[in-house]
mmCIF file of C-alpha atoms and ligand atoms in Angstrom:
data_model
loop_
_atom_site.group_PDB
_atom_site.id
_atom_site.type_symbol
_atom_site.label_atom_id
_atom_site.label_comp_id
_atom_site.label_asym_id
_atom_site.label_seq_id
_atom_site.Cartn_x
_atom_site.Cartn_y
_atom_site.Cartn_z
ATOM 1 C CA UNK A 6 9.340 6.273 -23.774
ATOM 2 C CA UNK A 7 13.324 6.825 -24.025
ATOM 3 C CA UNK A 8 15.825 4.520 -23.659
ATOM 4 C CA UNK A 9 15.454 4.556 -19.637
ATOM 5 C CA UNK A 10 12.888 4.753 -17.272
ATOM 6 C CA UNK A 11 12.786 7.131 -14.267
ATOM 7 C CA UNK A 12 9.623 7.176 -12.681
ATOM 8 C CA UNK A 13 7.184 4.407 -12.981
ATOM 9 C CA UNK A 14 4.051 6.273 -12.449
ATOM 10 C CA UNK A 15 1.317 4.406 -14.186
ATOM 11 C CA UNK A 16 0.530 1.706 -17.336
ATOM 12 C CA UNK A 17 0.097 4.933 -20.102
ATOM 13 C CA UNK A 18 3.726 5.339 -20.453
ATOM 14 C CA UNK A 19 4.519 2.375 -21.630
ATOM 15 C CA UNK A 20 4.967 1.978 -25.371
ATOM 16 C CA UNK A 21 5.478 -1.250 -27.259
ATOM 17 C CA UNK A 22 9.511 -1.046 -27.957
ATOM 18 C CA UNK A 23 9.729 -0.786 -23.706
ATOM 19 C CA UNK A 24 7.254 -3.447 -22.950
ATOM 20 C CA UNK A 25 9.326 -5.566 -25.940
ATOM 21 C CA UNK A 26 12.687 -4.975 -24.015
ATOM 22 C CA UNK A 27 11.446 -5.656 -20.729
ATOM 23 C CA UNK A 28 9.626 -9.070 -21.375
ATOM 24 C CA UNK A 29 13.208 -9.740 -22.846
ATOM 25 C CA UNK A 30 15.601 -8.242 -19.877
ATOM 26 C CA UNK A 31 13.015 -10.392 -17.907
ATOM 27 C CA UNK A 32 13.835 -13.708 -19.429
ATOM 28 C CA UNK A 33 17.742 -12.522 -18.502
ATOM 29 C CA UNK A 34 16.826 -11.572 -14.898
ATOM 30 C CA UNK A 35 15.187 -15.481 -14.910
ATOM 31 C CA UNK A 36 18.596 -17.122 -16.219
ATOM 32 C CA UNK A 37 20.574 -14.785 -13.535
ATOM 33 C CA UNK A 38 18.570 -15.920 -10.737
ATOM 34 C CA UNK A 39 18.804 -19.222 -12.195
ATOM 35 C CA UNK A 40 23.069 -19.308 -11.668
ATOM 36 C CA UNK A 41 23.013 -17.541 -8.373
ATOM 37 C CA UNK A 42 22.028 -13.898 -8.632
ATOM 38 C CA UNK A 43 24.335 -10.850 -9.418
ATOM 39 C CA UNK A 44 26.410 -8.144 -7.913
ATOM 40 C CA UNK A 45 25.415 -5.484 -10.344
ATOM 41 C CA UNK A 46 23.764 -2.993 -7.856
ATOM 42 C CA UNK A 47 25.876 -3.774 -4.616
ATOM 43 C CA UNK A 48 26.700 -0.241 -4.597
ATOM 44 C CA UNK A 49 22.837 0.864 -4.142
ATOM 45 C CA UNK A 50 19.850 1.456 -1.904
ATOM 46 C CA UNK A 51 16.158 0.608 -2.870
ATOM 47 C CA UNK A 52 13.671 2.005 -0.426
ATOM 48 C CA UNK A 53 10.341 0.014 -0.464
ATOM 49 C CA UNK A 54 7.386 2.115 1.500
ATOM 50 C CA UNK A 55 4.607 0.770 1.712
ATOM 51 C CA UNK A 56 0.915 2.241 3.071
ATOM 52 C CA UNK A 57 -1.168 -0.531 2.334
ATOM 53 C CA UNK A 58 -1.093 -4.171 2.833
ATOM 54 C CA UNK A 59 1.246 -6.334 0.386
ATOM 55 C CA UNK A 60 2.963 -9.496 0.114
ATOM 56 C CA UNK A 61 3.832 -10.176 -3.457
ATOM 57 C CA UNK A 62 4.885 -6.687 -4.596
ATOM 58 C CA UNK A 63 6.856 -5.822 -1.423
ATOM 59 C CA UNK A 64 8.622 -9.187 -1.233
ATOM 60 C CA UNK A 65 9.428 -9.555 -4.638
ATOM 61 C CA UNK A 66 10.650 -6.290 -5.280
ATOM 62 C CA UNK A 67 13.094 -6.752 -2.580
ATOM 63 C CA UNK A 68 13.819 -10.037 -3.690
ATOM 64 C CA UNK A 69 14.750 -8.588 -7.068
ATOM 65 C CA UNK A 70 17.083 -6.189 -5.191
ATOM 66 C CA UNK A 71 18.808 -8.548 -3.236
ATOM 67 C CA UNK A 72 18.980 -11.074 -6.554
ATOM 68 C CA UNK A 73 20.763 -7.973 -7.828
ATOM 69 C CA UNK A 74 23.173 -7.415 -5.132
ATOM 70 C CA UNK A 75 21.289 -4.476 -3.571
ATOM 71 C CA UNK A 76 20.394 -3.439 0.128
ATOM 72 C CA UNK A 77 16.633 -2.644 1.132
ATOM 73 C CA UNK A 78 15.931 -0.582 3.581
ATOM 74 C CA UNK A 79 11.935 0.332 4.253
ATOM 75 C CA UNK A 80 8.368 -0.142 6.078
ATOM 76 C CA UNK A 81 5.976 -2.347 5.443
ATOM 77 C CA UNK A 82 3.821 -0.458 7.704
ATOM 78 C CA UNK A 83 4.536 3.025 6.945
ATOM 79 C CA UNK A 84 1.085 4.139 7.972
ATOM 80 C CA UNK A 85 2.147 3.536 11.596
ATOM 81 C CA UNK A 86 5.808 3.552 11.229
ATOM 82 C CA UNK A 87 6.956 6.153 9.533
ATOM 83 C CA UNK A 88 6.682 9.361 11.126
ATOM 84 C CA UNK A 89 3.236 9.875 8.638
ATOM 85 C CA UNK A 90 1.683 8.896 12.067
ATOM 86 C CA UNK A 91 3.068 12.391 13.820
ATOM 87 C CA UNK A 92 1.609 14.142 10.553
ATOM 88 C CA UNK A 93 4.405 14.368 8.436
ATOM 89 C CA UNK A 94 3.193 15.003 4.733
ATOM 90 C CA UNK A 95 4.080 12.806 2.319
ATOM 91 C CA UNK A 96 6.255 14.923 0.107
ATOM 92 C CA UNK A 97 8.695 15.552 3.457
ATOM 93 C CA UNK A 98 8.919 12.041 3.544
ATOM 94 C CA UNK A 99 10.119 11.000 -0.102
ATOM 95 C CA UNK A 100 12.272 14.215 0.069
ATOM 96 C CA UNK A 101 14.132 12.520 2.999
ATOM 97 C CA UNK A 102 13.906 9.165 1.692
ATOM 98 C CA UNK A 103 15.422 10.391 -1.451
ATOM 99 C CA UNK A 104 18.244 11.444 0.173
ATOM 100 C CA UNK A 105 19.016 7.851 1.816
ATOM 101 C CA UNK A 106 18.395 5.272 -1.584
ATOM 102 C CA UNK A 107 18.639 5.425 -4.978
ATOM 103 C CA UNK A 108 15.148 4.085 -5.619
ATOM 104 C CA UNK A 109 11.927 4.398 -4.004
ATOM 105 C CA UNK A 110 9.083 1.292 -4.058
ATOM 106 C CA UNK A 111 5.520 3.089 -3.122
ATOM 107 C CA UNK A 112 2.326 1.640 -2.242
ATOM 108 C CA UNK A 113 -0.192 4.081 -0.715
ATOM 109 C CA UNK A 114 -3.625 4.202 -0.161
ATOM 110 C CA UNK A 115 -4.836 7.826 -2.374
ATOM 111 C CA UNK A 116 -5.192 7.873 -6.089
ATOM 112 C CA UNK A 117 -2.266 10.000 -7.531
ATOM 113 C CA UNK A 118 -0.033 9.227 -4.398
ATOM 114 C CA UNK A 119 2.726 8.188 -6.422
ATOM 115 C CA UNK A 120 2.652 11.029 -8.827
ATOM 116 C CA UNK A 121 2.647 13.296 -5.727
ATOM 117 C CA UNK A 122 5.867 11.743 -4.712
ATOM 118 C CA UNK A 123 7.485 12.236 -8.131
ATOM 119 C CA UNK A 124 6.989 15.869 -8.069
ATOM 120 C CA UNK A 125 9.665 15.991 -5.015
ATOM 121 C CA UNK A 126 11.266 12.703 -5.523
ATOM 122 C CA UNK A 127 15.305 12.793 -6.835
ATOM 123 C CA UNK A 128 15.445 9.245 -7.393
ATOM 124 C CA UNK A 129 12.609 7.056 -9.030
ATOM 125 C CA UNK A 130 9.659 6.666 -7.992
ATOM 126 C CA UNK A 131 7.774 3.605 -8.672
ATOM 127 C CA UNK A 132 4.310 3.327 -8.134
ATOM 128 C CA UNK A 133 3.445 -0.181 -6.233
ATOM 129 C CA UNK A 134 -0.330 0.402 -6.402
ATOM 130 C CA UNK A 135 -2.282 3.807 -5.412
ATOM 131 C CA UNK A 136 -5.406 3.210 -3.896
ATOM 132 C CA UNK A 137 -8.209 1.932 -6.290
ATOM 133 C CA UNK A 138 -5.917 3.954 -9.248
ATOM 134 C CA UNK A 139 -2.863 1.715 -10.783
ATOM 135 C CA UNK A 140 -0.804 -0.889 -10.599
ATOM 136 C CA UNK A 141 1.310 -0.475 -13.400
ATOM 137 C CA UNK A 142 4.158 -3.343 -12.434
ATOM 138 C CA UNK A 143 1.112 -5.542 -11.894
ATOM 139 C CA UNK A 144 -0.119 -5.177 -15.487
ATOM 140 C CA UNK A 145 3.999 -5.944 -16.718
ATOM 141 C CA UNK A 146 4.083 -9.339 -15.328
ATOM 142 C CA UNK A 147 0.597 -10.080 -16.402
ATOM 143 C CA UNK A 148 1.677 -9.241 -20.140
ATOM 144 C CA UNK A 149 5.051 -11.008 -19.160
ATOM 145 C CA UNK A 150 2.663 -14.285 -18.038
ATOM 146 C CA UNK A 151 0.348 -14.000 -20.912
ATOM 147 C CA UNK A 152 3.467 -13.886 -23.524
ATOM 148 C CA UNK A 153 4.860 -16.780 -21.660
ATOM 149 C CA UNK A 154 2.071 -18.622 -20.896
ATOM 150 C CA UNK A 155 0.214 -18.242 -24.727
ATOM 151 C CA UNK A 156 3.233 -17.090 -26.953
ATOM 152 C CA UNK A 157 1.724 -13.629 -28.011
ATOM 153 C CA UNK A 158 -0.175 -10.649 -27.010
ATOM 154 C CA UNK A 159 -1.316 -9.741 -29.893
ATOM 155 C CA UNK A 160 -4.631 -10.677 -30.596
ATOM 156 C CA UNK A 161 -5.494 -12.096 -27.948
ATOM 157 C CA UNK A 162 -9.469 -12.277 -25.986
ATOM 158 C CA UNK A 163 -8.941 -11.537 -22.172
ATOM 159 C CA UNK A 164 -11.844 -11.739 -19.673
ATOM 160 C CA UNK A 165 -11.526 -9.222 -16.906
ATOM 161 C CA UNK A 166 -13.305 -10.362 -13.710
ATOM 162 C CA UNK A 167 -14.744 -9.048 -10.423
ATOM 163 C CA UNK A 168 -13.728 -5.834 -8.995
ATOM 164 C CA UNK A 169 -13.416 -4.054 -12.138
ATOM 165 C CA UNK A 170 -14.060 -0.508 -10.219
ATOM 166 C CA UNK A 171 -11.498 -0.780 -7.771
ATOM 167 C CA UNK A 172 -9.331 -3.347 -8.847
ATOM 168 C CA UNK A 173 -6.173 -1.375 -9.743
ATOM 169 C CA UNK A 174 -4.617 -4.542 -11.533
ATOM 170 C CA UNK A 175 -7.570 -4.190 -14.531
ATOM 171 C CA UNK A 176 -7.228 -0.427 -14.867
ATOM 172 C CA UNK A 177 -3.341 -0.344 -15.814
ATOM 173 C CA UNK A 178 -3.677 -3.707 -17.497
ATOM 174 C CA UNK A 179 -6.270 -2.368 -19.871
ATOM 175 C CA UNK A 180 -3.869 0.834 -20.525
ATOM 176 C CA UNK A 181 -1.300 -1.492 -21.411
ATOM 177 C CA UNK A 182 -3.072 -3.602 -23.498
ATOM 178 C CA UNK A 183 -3.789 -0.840 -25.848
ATOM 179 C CA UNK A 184 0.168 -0.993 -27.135
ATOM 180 C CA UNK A 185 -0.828 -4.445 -28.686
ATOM 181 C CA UNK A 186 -2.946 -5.297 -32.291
ATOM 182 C CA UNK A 187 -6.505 -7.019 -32.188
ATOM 183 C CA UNK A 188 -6.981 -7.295 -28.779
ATOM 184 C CA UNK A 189 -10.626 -7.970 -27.504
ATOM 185 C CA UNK A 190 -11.564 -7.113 -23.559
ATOM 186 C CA UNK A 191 -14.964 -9.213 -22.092
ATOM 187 C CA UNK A 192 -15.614 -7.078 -18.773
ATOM 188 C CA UNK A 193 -17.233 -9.066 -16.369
ATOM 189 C CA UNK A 194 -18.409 -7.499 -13.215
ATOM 190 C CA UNK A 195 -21.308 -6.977 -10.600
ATOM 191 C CA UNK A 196 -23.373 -4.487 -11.387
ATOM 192 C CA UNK A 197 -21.744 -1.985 -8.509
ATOM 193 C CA UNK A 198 -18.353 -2.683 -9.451
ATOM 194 C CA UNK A 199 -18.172 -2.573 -13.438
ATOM 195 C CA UNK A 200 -15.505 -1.227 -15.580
ATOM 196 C CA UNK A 201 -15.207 2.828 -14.879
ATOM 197 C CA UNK A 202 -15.806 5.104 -17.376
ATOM 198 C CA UNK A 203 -12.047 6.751 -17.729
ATOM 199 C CA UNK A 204 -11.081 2.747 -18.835
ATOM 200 C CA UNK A 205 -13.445 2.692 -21.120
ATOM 201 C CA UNK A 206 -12.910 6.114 -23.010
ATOM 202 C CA UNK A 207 -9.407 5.002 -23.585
ATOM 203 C CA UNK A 208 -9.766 1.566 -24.844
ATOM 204 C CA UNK A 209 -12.542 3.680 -27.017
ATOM 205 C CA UNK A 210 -9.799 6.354 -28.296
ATOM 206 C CA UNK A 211 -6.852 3.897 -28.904
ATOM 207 C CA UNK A 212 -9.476 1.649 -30.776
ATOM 208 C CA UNK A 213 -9.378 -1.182 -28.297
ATOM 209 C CA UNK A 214 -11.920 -3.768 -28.979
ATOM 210 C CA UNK A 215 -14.477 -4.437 -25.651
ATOM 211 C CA UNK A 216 -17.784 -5.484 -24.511
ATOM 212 C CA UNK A 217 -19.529 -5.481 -20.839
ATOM 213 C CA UNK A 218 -21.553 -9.087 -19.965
ATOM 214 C CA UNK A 219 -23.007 -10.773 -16.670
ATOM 215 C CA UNK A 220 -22.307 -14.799 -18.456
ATOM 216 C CA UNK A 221 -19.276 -15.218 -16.999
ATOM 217 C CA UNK A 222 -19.708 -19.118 -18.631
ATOM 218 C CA UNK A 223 -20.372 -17.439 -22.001
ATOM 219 C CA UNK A 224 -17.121 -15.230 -22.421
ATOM 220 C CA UNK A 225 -14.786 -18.210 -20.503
ATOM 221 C CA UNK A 226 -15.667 -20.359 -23.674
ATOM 222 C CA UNK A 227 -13.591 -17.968 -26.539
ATOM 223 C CA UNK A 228 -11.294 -16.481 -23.620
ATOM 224 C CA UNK A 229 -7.615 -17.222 -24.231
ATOM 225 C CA UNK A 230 -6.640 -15.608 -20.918
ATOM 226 C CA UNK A 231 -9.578 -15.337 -17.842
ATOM 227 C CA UNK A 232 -8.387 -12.967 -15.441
ATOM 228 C CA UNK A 233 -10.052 -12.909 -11.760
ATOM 229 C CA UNK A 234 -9.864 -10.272 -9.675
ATOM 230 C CA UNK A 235 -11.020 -10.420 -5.916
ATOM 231 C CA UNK A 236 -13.724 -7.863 -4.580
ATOM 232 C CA UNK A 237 -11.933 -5.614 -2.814
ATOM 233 C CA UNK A 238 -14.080 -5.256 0.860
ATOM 234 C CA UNK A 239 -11.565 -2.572 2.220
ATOM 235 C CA UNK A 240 -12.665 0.161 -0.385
ATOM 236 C CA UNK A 241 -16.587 -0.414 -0.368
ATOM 237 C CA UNK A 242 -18.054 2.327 2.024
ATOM 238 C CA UNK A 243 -20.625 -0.659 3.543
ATOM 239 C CA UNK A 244 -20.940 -3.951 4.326
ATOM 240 C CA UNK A 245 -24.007 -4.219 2.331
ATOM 241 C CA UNK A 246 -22.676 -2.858 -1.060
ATOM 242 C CA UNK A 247 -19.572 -5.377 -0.426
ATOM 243 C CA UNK A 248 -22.029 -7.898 -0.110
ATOM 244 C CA UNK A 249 -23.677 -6.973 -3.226
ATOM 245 C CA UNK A 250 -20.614 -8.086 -5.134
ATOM 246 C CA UNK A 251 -19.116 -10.805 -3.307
ATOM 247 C CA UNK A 252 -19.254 -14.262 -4.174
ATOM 248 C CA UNK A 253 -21.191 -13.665 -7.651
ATOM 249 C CA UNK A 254 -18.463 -14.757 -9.835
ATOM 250 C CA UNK A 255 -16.459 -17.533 -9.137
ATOM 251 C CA UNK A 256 -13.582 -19.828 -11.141
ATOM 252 C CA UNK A 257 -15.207 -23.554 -10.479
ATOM 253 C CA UNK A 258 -15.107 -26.356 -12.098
ATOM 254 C CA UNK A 259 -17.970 -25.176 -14.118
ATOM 255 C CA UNK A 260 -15.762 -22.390 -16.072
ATOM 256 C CA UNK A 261 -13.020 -24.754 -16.412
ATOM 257 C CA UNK A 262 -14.814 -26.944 -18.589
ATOM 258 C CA UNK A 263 -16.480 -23.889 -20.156
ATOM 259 C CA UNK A 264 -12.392 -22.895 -20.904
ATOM 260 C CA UNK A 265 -10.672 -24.085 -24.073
ATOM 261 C CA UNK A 266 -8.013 -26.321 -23.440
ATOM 262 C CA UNK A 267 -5.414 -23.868 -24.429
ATOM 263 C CA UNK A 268 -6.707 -20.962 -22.561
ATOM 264 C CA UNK A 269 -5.415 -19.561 -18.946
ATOM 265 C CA UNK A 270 -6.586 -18.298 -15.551
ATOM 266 C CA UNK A 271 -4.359 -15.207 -14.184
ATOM 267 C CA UNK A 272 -4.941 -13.676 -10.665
ATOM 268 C CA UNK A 273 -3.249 -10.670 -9.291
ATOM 269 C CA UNK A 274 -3.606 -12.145 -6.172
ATOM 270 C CA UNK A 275 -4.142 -12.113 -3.186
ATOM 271 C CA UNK A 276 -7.515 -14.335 -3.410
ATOM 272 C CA UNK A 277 -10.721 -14.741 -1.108
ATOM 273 C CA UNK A 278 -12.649 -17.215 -2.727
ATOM 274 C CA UNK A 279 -13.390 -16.231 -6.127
ATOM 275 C CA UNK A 280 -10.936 -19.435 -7.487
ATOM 276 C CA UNK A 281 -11.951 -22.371 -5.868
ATOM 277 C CA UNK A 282 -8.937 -24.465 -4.690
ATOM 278 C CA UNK A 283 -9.546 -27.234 -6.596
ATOM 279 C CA UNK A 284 -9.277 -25.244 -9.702
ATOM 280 C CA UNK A 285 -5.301 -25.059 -8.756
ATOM 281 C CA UNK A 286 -4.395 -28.161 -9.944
ATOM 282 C CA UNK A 287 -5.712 -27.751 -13.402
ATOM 283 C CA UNK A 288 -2.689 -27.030 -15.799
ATOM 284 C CA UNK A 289 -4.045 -23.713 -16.934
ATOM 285 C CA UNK A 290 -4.077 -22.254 -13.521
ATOM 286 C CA UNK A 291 -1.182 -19.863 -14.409
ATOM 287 C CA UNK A 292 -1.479 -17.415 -11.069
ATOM 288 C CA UNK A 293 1.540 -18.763 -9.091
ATOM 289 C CA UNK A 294 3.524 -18.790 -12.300
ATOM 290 C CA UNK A 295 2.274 -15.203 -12.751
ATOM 291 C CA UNK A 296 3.451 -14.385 -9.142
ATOM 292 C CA UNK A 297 6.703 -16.236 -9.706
ATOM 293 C CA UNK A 298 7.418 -13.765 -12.719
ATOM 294 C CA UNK A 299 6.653 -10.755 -10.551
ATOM 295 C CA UNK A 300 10.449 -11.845 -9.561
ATOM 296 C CA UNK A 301 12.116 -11.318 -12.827
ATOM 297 C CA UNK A 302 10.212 -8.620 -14.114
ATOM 298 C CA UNK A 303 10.814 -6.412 -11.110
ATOM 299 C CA UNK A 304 14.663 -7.194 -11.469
ATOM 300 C CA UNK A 305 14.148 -5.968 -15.517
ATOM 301 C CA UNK A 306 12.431 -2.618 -14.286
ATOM 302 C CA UNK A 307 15.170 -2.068 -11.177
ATOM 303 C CA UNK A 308 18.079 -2.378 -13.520
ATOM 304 C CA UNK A 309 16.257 -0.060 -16.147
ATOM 305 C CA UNK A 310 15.349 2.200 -13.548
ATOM 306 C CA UNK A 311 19.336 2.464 -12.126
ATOM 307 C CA UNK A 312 20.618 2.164 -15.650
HETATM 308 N N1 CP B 25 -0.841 -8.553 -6.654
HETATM 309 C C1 CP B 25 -0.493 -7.813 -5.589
HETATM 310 O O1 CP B 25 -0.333 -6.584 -5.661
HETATM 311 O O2 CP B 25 -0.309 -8.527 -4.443
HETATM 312 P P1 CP B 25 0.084 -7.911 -3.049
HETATM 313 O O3 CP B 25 -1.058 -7.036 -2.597
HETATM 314 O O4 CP B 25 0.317 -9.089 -2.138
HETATM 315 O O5 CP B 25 1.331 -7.087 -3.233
#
């Protein structure tokens, strides 16, 4: 990784020194918002275009912009509109949007959308999820939670939960795990959603420590950080498959006394049941502090990105 980012395609391009200096620039971005906000980037455009559903990464994205003095401009319905629904491809579309911002914030529903886009882009292009591919911005604020929320990344036992087939948060955060020492993955997932293969090669080459298990009870009780995921009923292809993986793995009261005391529960969010509510007001329920840090994170990467 150089000393600036242009595209931000997916969790493999991250090295150590960049995660390092983000997770710092974030902790600035949280004392800036803390005195008011800035005027840094009052002289630029982010575009935020978004195929898919969204209310954290949308939001706090253009949060971050506005925290930084920025204008937005942007769909949060592209698929109906943007002129995508009169069959425009979507290379004409980020070769016209590149032409009217200085940054463009993509969600989209295909695997490799985002890298599509950076082959015509002129500005950045940041990948804000591609179908059941990546989410790399997801997997920086969960590193930025778990190095808040425990003190280190380094060595730490993470439970991956639920969806682990189509939830895009898991995929890049596994990637990006791989940057740190002695880490040790528990993948915990229905038997029709489990960990895909590709994840698993890598963690394999870059000598990432992980196992696969169904005791969800068992791998809560060494877990430092428990990461749910929900299971994702817009990609399954039935009903009945969906139904095959819902509601088999839940955060209850059961897991929380399973948990050490010094452990956490992370969520990507959104959720549909798979944390009861109750579990919310237990102190290690760190997901709305992990959403919160979306915030300063996403200021870290925009002033990286237009630096
Ligand atoms: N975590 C996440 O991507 O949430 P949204 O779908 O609300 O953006």
């Amino acid at each position: 990784m150089s000393d600036t980012l242009f595209h931000v395609l997916g969790a493999k391009q991250f090295d150590r020194a960049t995660l390092d200096e983000l997770f710092a620039a974030s902790g600035e971005m949280e004392r800036v918002v803390r005195e008011g906000g800035s005027t840094r980037f009052s002289n630029k455009i982010l575009t935020t275009l978004f195929f898919e559903a969204s209310t954290r990464t949308r939001l706090s994205f253009e949060s971050a912009m506005h925290r930084l003095g920025g204008r937005v401009i942007g769909t949060e319905n592209a698929a109906q509109f943007s002129s995508a629904i009169k069959g425009e491809t979507l290379e004409d579309t980020i070769r016209i949007v590149s032409g009217y911002s200085d940054l463009i914030v993509m969600r989209h529903t295909e695997i490799g959308a985002a890298q599509l886009a950076a082959t015509v882009a002129t500005v950045p292009v940041i990948n804000a999820g591609d179908g059941a591919g990546e989410h790399p911005t997801q997997a920086l604020l969960d590193l930025l939670s778990i190095q808040k929320e425990i003190g280190r990344i380094d060595g730490i036992r993470i439970a991956m939960i639920g969806d682990l087939a189509n939830g895009r948060t898991v995929h890049s955060l596994s990637y990006m795990l791989t940057n740190y020492r002695n880490v040790h993955i528990d993948f915990v997932a229905p038997d029709n959603v489990r960990i895909p293969l590709e994840v698993k090669r890598y963690l394999v080459e870059k000598g990432v420590s992980f196992e696969e298990s169904s005791d969800l009870l068992k791998v809560a009780e060494t877990a430092d950080v428990v990461y749910q995921t929900r299971i994702q009923k817009e990609r399954f292809f039935s009903l009945e498959e969906y139904e095959k993986a819902a509601g088999k793995y839940t955060i209850d009261g059961a897991v929380l006394d399973a948990m050490r005391s010094d452990s956490i529960i992370l969520h990507p969010l959104p959720r549909a049941g798979e944390i009861e509510a109750s579990v919310d007001r237990d102190p290690r329920a760190a997901y709305f502090r992990q959403a919160q840090n979306g915030l300063y994170l996403r200021m870290a990467l925009i002033e990286k990105c237009l630096s």
